[in-house]
Every structure is written in structure tokens, then in C-alpha cells.
Amino acid sequence: MPVVLTVVLLFQFAGLLLAVFIMELTVGICAAVFKTDYKVAFKESLSESLRHVLSSGKDRSNYYDVARDRTTGGAGQYGTAYDAIDGRDKNYWDVLQRQFKCCGVDGPKDWPDNIRPISCCLDKFCWGDTAVYHQVGCYDTLVEKIHMSTSILVYVGIGIAFVEIIGIFITCWLANAIRNDDDEIVKIHNGHHLHTHSET
């Protein structure tokens, strides 16, 4: 491969690394600038989902009574109330609250007392005045989880960017070194050619 082509390819590779670095930097800046907007939109989405659950069905008064019904062996009233609630959003909230040990968007007060789901409960069997619920809202819990995950990604991104910057400098240095060596070889060759020509 000609030396000139090698140098051109090396500089093109350095330019590609620089373009990738600039894109990563742009994405990082945009994420930092619009982080508040994302959090507001995320909270509004959770609130809208909860409002949808609360507005679904005609009779939701026994939503939290599943523990009582299981211990007594009856599920008639609970089943009717449970089925009256929109299945998709209700199931999402039950899974969310059980898995992340949270309750509501901002806390258990987001749920009216008479329809607070048992997925909010600290214990499997809880109802009425003796029930103890998770006091942390799902919004804060999820934001904390996301923050922990994104922090790891940020550190990984910084490491990758550092490697890219080093790659850019090494590539440019190598291209310049090859070009300078080629210039030296050409000068030596020309000098030797002139010396030989003068002797003849």
C-alpha cells in the first residue's frame, strides 16, 4: 500500500473517532439538560396510570381485601371488585409495588384507604386499621434505580471516550510519523541520486 494512502486512511480513522466522540458528547449534554423534563414526564405517566386504575370499574371497595378473603377461604366479593378494575394498569401497579416495595406514585396516600391494594403491604396478610404499607412512592424508588444504572453507564461512557481520545492522538501521531519518515526517505533517495549523478 502506498505511504500516502496509508496516511490518508489513518487520518480518516482519526476523523471517524472524533465524530463518534462528538456524538457521544452531544448525547450526554442533551441528557443532562433535559433530565428534569424526562423526570416530569415520567412522573406524569405514572400519575396518569394510577388515575386510570382509580377511575376503572364500578365497585372497587374491596380491592385490598384479598388477604382477608384468602385466609377465610372466600373470594366472591373480592373477585368481583378486582375484575372491575382495568386489568393491564392494575397488574402493572401490582407488579411494580411488589417488586420495588413501594406504594403509589409518591406514597400510600395516593391510594384511597378503601381501595389500597395489598401489593402496597409490608406483610402478605394485611387489611384494615392494622395494615402497614410501604411508605416510599414508586416514583422516587424508580428514579433512584434509574440513577444508579445511568451512573454506571456514565462511567463506562467516560472510559470509552478516554480510549477514543487516546486513539485519536495515537492515530494522528502515527500518520505524521509515517509521513515524516517517508519524506526523509525521499530526501535521502534524492540526495543519493544527485550524488551518484554528479560522480558520473
PDB file of C-alpha atoms in Angstrom:
ATOM      1  CA  MET A   1       0.000   0.000   0.000  1.00  0.00           C
ATOM      2  CA  PRO A   2       1.394   3.437  -0.905  1.00  0.00           C
ATOM      3  CA  VAL A   3       2.532   5.546   2.026  1.00  0.00           C
ATOM      4  CA  VAL A   4       0.281   8.448   1.021  1.00  0.00           C
ATOM      5  CA  LEU A   5      -2.789   6.185   1.058  1.00  0.00           C
ATOM      6  CA  THR A   6      -1.804   4.784   4.456  1.00  0.00           C
ATOM      7  CA  VAL A   7      -1.520   8.293   5.909  1.00  0.00           C
ATOM      8  CA  VAL A   8      -4.886   9.298   4.425  1.00  0.00           C
ATOM      9  CA  LEU A   9      -6.590   6.212   5.882  1.00  0.00           C
ATOM     10  CA  LEU A  10      -5.096   6.888   9.313  1.00  0.00           C
ATOM     11  CA  PHE A  11      -6.342  10.477   9.293  1.00  0.00           C
ATOM     12  CA  GLN A  12      -9.776   9.270   8.144  1.00  0.00           C
ATOM     13  CA  PHE A  13      -9.846   6.819  11.048  1.00  0.00           C
ATOM     14  CA  ALA A  14      -8.910   9.621  13.461  1.00  0.00           C
ATOM     15  CA  GLY A  15     -11.702  11.756  11.985  1.00  0.00           C
ATOM     16  CA  LEU A  16     -14.180   8.908  12.485  1.00  0.00           C
ATOM     17  CA  LEU A  17     -13.151   8.549  16.138  1.00  0.00           C
ATOM     18  CA  LEU A  18     -13.529  12.303  16.588  1.00  0.00           C
ATOM     19  CA  ALA A  19     -17.029  12.232  15.048  1.00  0.00           C
ATOM     20  CA  VAL A  20     -18.097   9.394  17.373  1.00  0.00           C
ATOM     21  CA  PHE A  21     -16.685  11.281  20.368  1.00  0.00           C
ATOM     22  CA  ILE A  22     -18.584  14.451  19.400  1.00  0.00           C
ATOM     23  CA  MET A  23     -21.842  12.481  19.036  1.00  0.00           C
ATOM     24  CA  GLU A  24     -21.368  10.861  22.447  1.00  0.00           C
ATOM     25  CA  LEU A  25     -20.620  14.256  23.987  1.00  0.00           C
ATOM     26  CA  THR A  26     -23.748  15.747  22.366  1.00  0.00           C
ATOM     27  CA  VAL A  27     -25.963  12.936  23.650  1.00  0.00           C
ATOM     28  CA  GLY A  28     -24.514  13.322  27.153  1.00  0.00           C
ATOM     29  CA  ILE A  29     -25.112  17.083  27.185  1.00  0.00           C
ATOM     30  CA  CYS A  30     -28.693  16.672  25.910  1.00  0.00           C
ATOM     31  CA  ALA A  31     -29.413  14.025  28.543  1.00  0.00           C
ATOM     32  CA  ALA A  32     -28.117  16.321  31.293  1.00  0.00           C
ATOM     33  CA  VAL A  33     -30.039  19.362  30.006  1.00  0.00           C
ATOM     34  CA  PHE A  34     -33.369  17.574  29.558  1.00  0.00           C
ATOM     35  CA  LYS A  35     -33.121  15.322  32.623  1.00  0.00           C
ATOM     36  CA  THR A  36     -35.675  17.394  34.541  1.00  0.00           C
ATOM     37  CA  ASP A  37     -38.134  17.232  31.643  1.00  0.00           C
ATOM     38  CA  TYR A  38     -37.777  13.457  31.481  1.00  0.00           C
ATOM     39  CA  LYS A  39     -38.449  13.134  35.205  1.00  0.00           C
ATOM     40  CA  VAL A  40     -41.556  15.335  34.980  1.00  0.00           C
ATOM     41  CA  ALA A  41     -42.891  13.337  32.021  1.00  0.00           C
ATOM     42  CA  PHE A  42     -42.152  10.045  33.797  1.00  0.00           C
ATOM     43  CA  LYS A  43     -43.972  11.140  36.947  1.00  0.00           C
ATOM     44  CA  GLU A  44     -46.950  12.352  34.929  1.00  0.00           C
ATOM     45  CA  SER A  45     -47.074   8.989  33.158  1.00  0.00           C
ATOM     46  CA  LEU A  46     -47.176   7.142  36.488  1.00  0.00           C
ATOM     47  CA  SER A  47     -49.827   9.513  37.838  1.00  0.00           C
ATOM     48  CA  GLU A  48     -51.975   9.073  34.728  1.00  0.00           C
ATOM     49  CA  SER A  49     -51.734   5.289  35.017  1.00  0.00           C
ATOM     50  CA  LEU A  50     -52.784   5.428  38.667  1.00  0.00           C
ATOM     51  CA  ARG A  51     -55.711   7.735  37.851  1.00  0.00           C
ATOM     52  CA  HIS A  52     -56.788   5.258  35.193  1.00  0.00           C
ATOM     53  CA  VAL A  53     -56.832   2.440  37.750  1.00  0.00           C
ATOM     54  CA  LEU A  54     -58.803   4.524  40.236  1.00  0.00           C
ATOM     55  CA  SER A  55     -61.368   5.527  37.627  1.00  0.00           C
ATOM     56  CA  SER A  56     -61.851   1.995  36.261  1.00  0.00           C
ATOM     57  CA  GLY A  57     -64.679  -0.265  37.359  1.00  0.00           C
ATOM     58  CA  LYS A  58     -67.865   0.439  39.247  1.00  0.00           C
ATOM     59  CA  ASP A  59     -67.141  -1.303  42.545  1.00  0.00           C
ATOM     60  CA  ARG A  60     -63.546  -1.102  43.795  1.00  0.00           C
ATOM     61  CA  SER A  61     -64.231  -1.045  47.512  1.00  0.00           C
ATOM     62  CA  ASN A  62     -62.740  -4.490  48.189  1.00  0.00           C
ATOM     63  CA  TYR A  63     -59.552  -4.139  46.148  1.00  0.00           C
ATOM     64  CA  TYR A  64     -57.336  -4.549  49.197  1.00  0.00           C
ATOM     65  CA  ASP A  65     -59.359  -7.410  50.743  1.00  0.00           C
ATOM     66  CA  VAL A  66     -57.627 -10.337  49.023  1.00  0.00           C
ATOM     67  CA  ALA A  67     -55.630 -11.278  52.134  1.00  0.00           C
ATOM     68  CA  ARG A  68     -58.783 -11.445  54.228  1.00  0.00           C
ATOM     69  CA  ASP A  69     -60.581 -13.471  51.558  1.00  0.00           C
ATOM     70  CA  ARG A  70     -57.706 -15.941  51.229  1.00  0.00           C
ATOM     71  CA  THR A  71     -57.480 -16.531  54.960  1.00  0.00           C
ATOM     72  CA  THR A  72     -61.238 -17.081  55.248  1.00  0.00           C
ATOM     73  CA  GLY A  73     -61.469 -19.147  52.090  1.00  0.00           C
ATOM     74  CA  GLY A  74     -63.843 -16.776  50.306  1.00  0.00           C
ATOM     75  CA  ALA A  75     -63.142 -14.837  47.143  1.00  0.00           C
ATOM     76  CA  GLY A  76     -66.548 -13.854  45.832  1.00  0.00           C
ATOM     77  CA  GLN A  77     -66.715 -10.162  46.694  1.00  0.00           C
ATOM     78  CA  TYR A  78     -63.013  -9.617  46.106  1.00  0.00           C
ATOM     79  CA  GLY A  79     -63.097 -11.276  42.711  1.00  0.00           C
ATOM     80  CA  THR A  80     -65.953  -9.050  41.557  1.00  0.00           C
ATOM     81  CA  ALA A  81     -64.225  -5.861  42.713  1.00  0.00           C
ATOM     82  CA  TYR A  82     -60.881  -6.971  41.359  1.00  0.00           C
ATOM     83  CA  ASP A  83     -62.253  -7.814  37.924  1.00  0.00           C
ATOM     84  CA  ALA A  84     -63.967  -4.433  37.752  1.00  0.00           C
ATOM     85  CA  ILE A  85     -60.581  -2.707  37.669  1.00  0.00           C
ATOM     86  CA  ASP A  86     -58.739  -2.347  34.368  1.00  0.00           C
ATOM     87  CA  GLY A  87     -56.505  -5.411  34.180  1.00  0.00           C
ATOM     88  CA  ARG A  88     -53.466  -4.009  32.401  1.00  0.00           C
ATOM     89  CA  ASP A  89     -52.757  -0.948  34.551  1.00  0.00           C
ATOM     90  CA  LYS A  90     -53.813  -2.727  37.720  1.00  0.00           C
ATOM     91  CA  ASN A  91     -51.434  -5.607  37.050  1.00  0.00           C
ATOM     92  CA  TYR A  92     -48.622  -3.188  36.232  1.00  0.00           C
ATOM     93  CA  TRP A  93     -49.087  -1.457  39.564  1.00  0.00           C
ATOM     94  CA  ASP A  94     -49.261  -4.724  41.499  1.00  0.00           C
ATOM     95  CA  VAL A  95     -46.035  -5.980  39.911  1.00  0.00           C
ATOM     96  CA  LEU A  96     -44.339  -2.605  40.351  1.00  0.00           C
ATOM     97  CA  GLN A  97     -45.286  -2.229  44.011  1.00  0.00           C
ATOM     98  CA  ARG A  98     -44.392  -5.806  44.923  1.00  0.00           C
ATOM     99  CA  GLN A  99     -41.089  -5.895  43.076  1.00  0.00           C
ATOM    100  CA  PHE A 100     -39.794  -2.495  44.196  1.00  0.00           C
ATOM    101  CA  LYS A 101     -41.506  -2.461  47.610  1.00  0.00           C
ATOM    102  CA  CYS A 102     -43.179   0.892  47.022  1.00  0.00           C
ATOM    103  CA  CYS A 103     -46.716   2.268  47.096  1.00  0.00           C
ATOM    104  CA  GLY A 104     -48.422   4.731  44.776  1.00  0.00           C
ATOM    105  CA  VAL A 105     -46.611   7.480  42.921  1.00  0.00           C
ATOM    106  CA  ASP A 106     -45.493   9.480  45.975  1.00  0.00           C
ATOM    107  CA  GLY A 107     -46.641   7.171  48.770  1.00  0.00           C
ATOM    108  CA  PRO A 108     -49.603   5.150  50.101  1.00  0.00           C
ATOM    109  CA  LYS A 109     -51.780   8.263  50.363  1.00  0.00           C
ATOM    110  CA  ASP A 110     -52.095   8.202  46.578  1.00  0.00           C
ATOM    111  CA  TRP A 111     -54.492   5.296  47.076  1.00  0.00           C
ATOM    112  CA  PRO A 112     -57.797   5.925  48.884  1.00  0.00           C
ATOM    113  CA  ASP A 113     -57.984   3.854  52.079  1.00  0.00           C
ATOM    114  CA  ASN A 114     -60.857   1.720  50.836  1.00  0.00           C
ATOM    115  CA  ILE A 115     -59.098   0.562  47.658  1.00  0.00           C
ATOM    116  CA  ARG A 116     -55.444   0.470  48.653  1.00  0.00           C
ATOM    117  CA  PRO A 117     -54.010  -2.722  47.072  1.00  0.00           C
ATOM    118  CA  ILE A 118     -52.286  -5.411  49.107  1.00  0.00           C
ATOM    119  CA  SER A 119     -49.258  -5.067  46.836  1.00  0.00           C
ATOM    120  CA  CYS A 120     -48.573  -1.946  48.950  1.00  0.00           C
ATOM    121  CA  CYS A 121     -48.465  -4.004  52.129  1.00  0.00           C
ATOM    122  CA  LEU A 122     -45.292  -4.762  54.026  1.00  0.00           C
ATOM    123  CA  ASP A 123     -46.744  -8.141  55.006  1.00  0.00           C
ATOM    124  CA  LYS A 124     -48.628 -10.664  52.881  1.00  0.00           C
ATOM    125  CA  PHE A 125     -51.592 -10.606  55.238  1.00  0.00           C
ATOM    126  CA  CYS A 126     -52.781  -7.096  55.958  1.00  0.00           C
ATOM    127  CA  TRP A 127     -56.058  -5.231  55.939  1.00  0.00           C
ATOM    128  CA  GLY A 128     -57.996  -2.544  57.721  1.00  0.00           C
ATOM    129  CA  ASP A 129     -56.511  -0.444  60.511  1.00  0.00           C
ATOM    130  CA  THR A 130     -53.739  -2.960  61.220  1.00  0.00           C
ATOM    131  CA  ALA A 131     -52.303  -2.776  57.692  1.00  0.00           C
ATOM    132  CA  VAL A 132     -48.759  -1.466  57.341  1.00  0.00           C
ATOM    133  CA  TYR A 133     -47.813  -0.149  53.913  1.00  0.00           C
ATOM    134  CA  HIS A 134     -44.620   0.760  52.123  1.00  0.00           C
ATOM    135  CA  GLN A 135     -44.155   4.482  52.735  1.00  0.00           C
ATOM    136  CA  VAL A 136     -41.891   5.206  49.763  1.00  0.00           C
ATOM    137  CA  GLY A 137     -43.525   6.128  46.467  1.00  0.00           C
ATOM    138  CA  CYS A 138     -42.726   4.177  43.308  1.00  0.00           C
ATOM    139  CA  TYR A 139     -41.588   7.332  41.510  1.00  0.00           C
ATOM    140  CA  ASP A 140     -38.730   8.007  43.940  1.00  0.00           C
ATOM    141  CA  THR A 141     -37.824   4.314  44.024  1.00  0.00           C
ATOM    142  CA  LEU A 142     -37.677   4.003  40.237  1.00  0.00           C
ATOM    143  CA  VAL A 143     -35.790   7.285  39.797  1.00  0.00           C
ATOM    144  CA  GLU A 144     -33.183   6.059  42.289  1.00  0.00           C
ATOM    145  CA  LYS A 145     -32.838   2.736  40.438  1.00  0.00           C
ATOM    146  CA  ILE A 146     -32.526   4.532  37.102  1.00  0.00           C
ATOM    147  CA  HIS A 147     -29.986   6.960  38.579  1.00  0.00           C
ATOM    148  CA  MET A 148     -27.849   4.062  39.815  1.00  0.00           C
ATOM    149  CA  SER A 149     -27.975   2.397  36.390  1.00  0.00           C
ATOM    150  CA  THR A 150     -27.228   5.593  34.480  1.00  0.00           C
ATOM    151  CA  SER A 151     -24.320   6.396  36.802  1.00  0.00           C
ATOM    152  CA  ILE A 152     -22.692   3.122  35.767  1.00  0.00           C
ATOM    153  CA  LEU A 153     -23.333   3.946  32.103  1.00  0.00           C
ATOM    154  CA  VAL A 154     -21.823   7.416  32.580  1.00  0.00           C
ATOM    155  CA  TYR A 155     -18.600   5.966  33.997  1.00  0.00           C
ATOM    156  CA  VAL A 156     -18.445   3.409  31.179  1.00  0.00           C
ATOM    157  CA  GLY A 157     -19.035   6.208  28.658  1.00  0.00           C
ATOM    158  CA  ILE A 158     -16.243   8.315  30.179  1.00  0.00           C
ATOM    159  CA  GLY A 159     -13.899   5.342  29.925  1.00  0.00           C
ATOM    160  CA  ILE A 160     -14.813   4.769  26.268  1.00  0.00           C
ATOM    161  CA  ALA A 161     -14.401   8.487  25.487  1.00  0.00           C
ATOM    162  CA  PHE A 162     -10.969   8.459  27.134  1.00  0.00           C
ATOM    163  CA  VAL A 163      -9.911   5.499  24.968  1.00  0.00           C
ATOM    164  CA  GLU A 164     -11.248   7.285  21.869  1.00  0.00           C
ATOM    165  CA  ILE A 165      -9.259  10.450  22.635  1.00  0.00           C
ATOM    166  CA  ILE A 166      -6.093   8.400  23.121  1.00  0.00           C
ATOM    167  CA  GLY A 167      -6.853   6.599  19.853  1.00  0.00           C
ATOM    168  CA  ILE A 168      -7.206   9.920  18.023  1.00  0.00           C
ATOM    169  CA  PHE A 169      -3.842  11.194  19.296  1.00  0.00           C
ATOM    170  CA  ILE A 170      -2.036   7.916  18.590  1.00  0.00           C
ATOM    171  CA  THR A 171      -3.514   7.693  15.087  1.00  0.00           C
ATOM    172  CA  CYS A 172      -2.541  11.280  14.232  1.00  0.00           C
ATOM    173  CA  TRP A 173       0.938  10.766  15.689  1.00  0.00           C
ATOM    174  CA  LEU A 174       1.392   7.561  13.695  1.00  0.00           C
ATOM    175  CA  ALA A 175       0.208   9.218  10.472  1.00  0.00           C
ATOM    176  CA  ASN A 176       2.608  12.126  10.977  1.00  0.00           C
ATOM    177  CA  ALA A 177       5.471   9.766  11.828  1.00  0.00           C
ATOM    178  CA  ILE A 178       4.877   7.721   8.671  1.00  0.00           C
ATOM    179  CA  ARG A 179       4.649  10.870   6.565  1.00  0.00           C
ATOM    180  CA  ASN A 180       7.846  12.324   8.064  1.00  0.00           C
ATOM    181  CA  ASP A 181       9.706   9.041   7.613  1.00  0.00           C
ATOM    182  CA  ASP A 182       8.569   8.914   4.008  1.00  0.00           C
ATOM    183  CA  ASP A 183       9.779  12.483   3.476  1.00  0.00           C
ATOM    184  CA  GLU A 184      13.157  11.546   4.977  1.00  0.00           C
ATOM    185  CA  ILE A 185      13.415   8.506   2.722  1.00  0.00           C
ATOM    186  CA  VAL A 186      12.578  10.635  -0.312  1.00  0.00           C
ATOM    187  CA  LYS A 187      15.204  13.235   0.676  1.00  0.00           C
ATOM    188  CA  ILE A 188      17.852  10.573   1.237  1.00  0.00           C
ATOM    189  CA  HIS A 189      16.955   8.894  -2.034  1.00  0.00           C
ATOM    190  CA  ASN A 190      17.065  12.201  -3.928  1.00  0.00           C
ATOM    191  CA  GLY A 191      20.358  13.138  -2.274  1.00  0.00           C
ATOM    192  CA  HIS A 192      21.862   9.774  -3.131  1.00  0.00           C
ATOM    193  CA  HIS A 193      20.586  10.089  -6.697  1.00  0.00           C
ATOM    194  CA  LEU A 194      22.128  13.568  -7.070  1.00  0.00           C
ATOM    195  CA  HIS A 195      25.418  12.384  -5.588  1.00  0.00           C
ATOM    196  CA  THR A 196      25.545   9.431  -7.978  1.00  0.00           C
ATOM    197  CA  HIS A 197      24.650  11.673 -10.900  1.00  0.00           C
ATOM    198  CA  SER A 198      27.423  14.177 -10.008  1.00  0.00           C
ATOM    199  CA  GLU A 199      30.015  11.417  -9.842  1.00  0.00           C
ATOM    200  CA  THR A 200      29.132  10.297 -13.311  1.00  0.00           C
TER     201      THR A 200
END
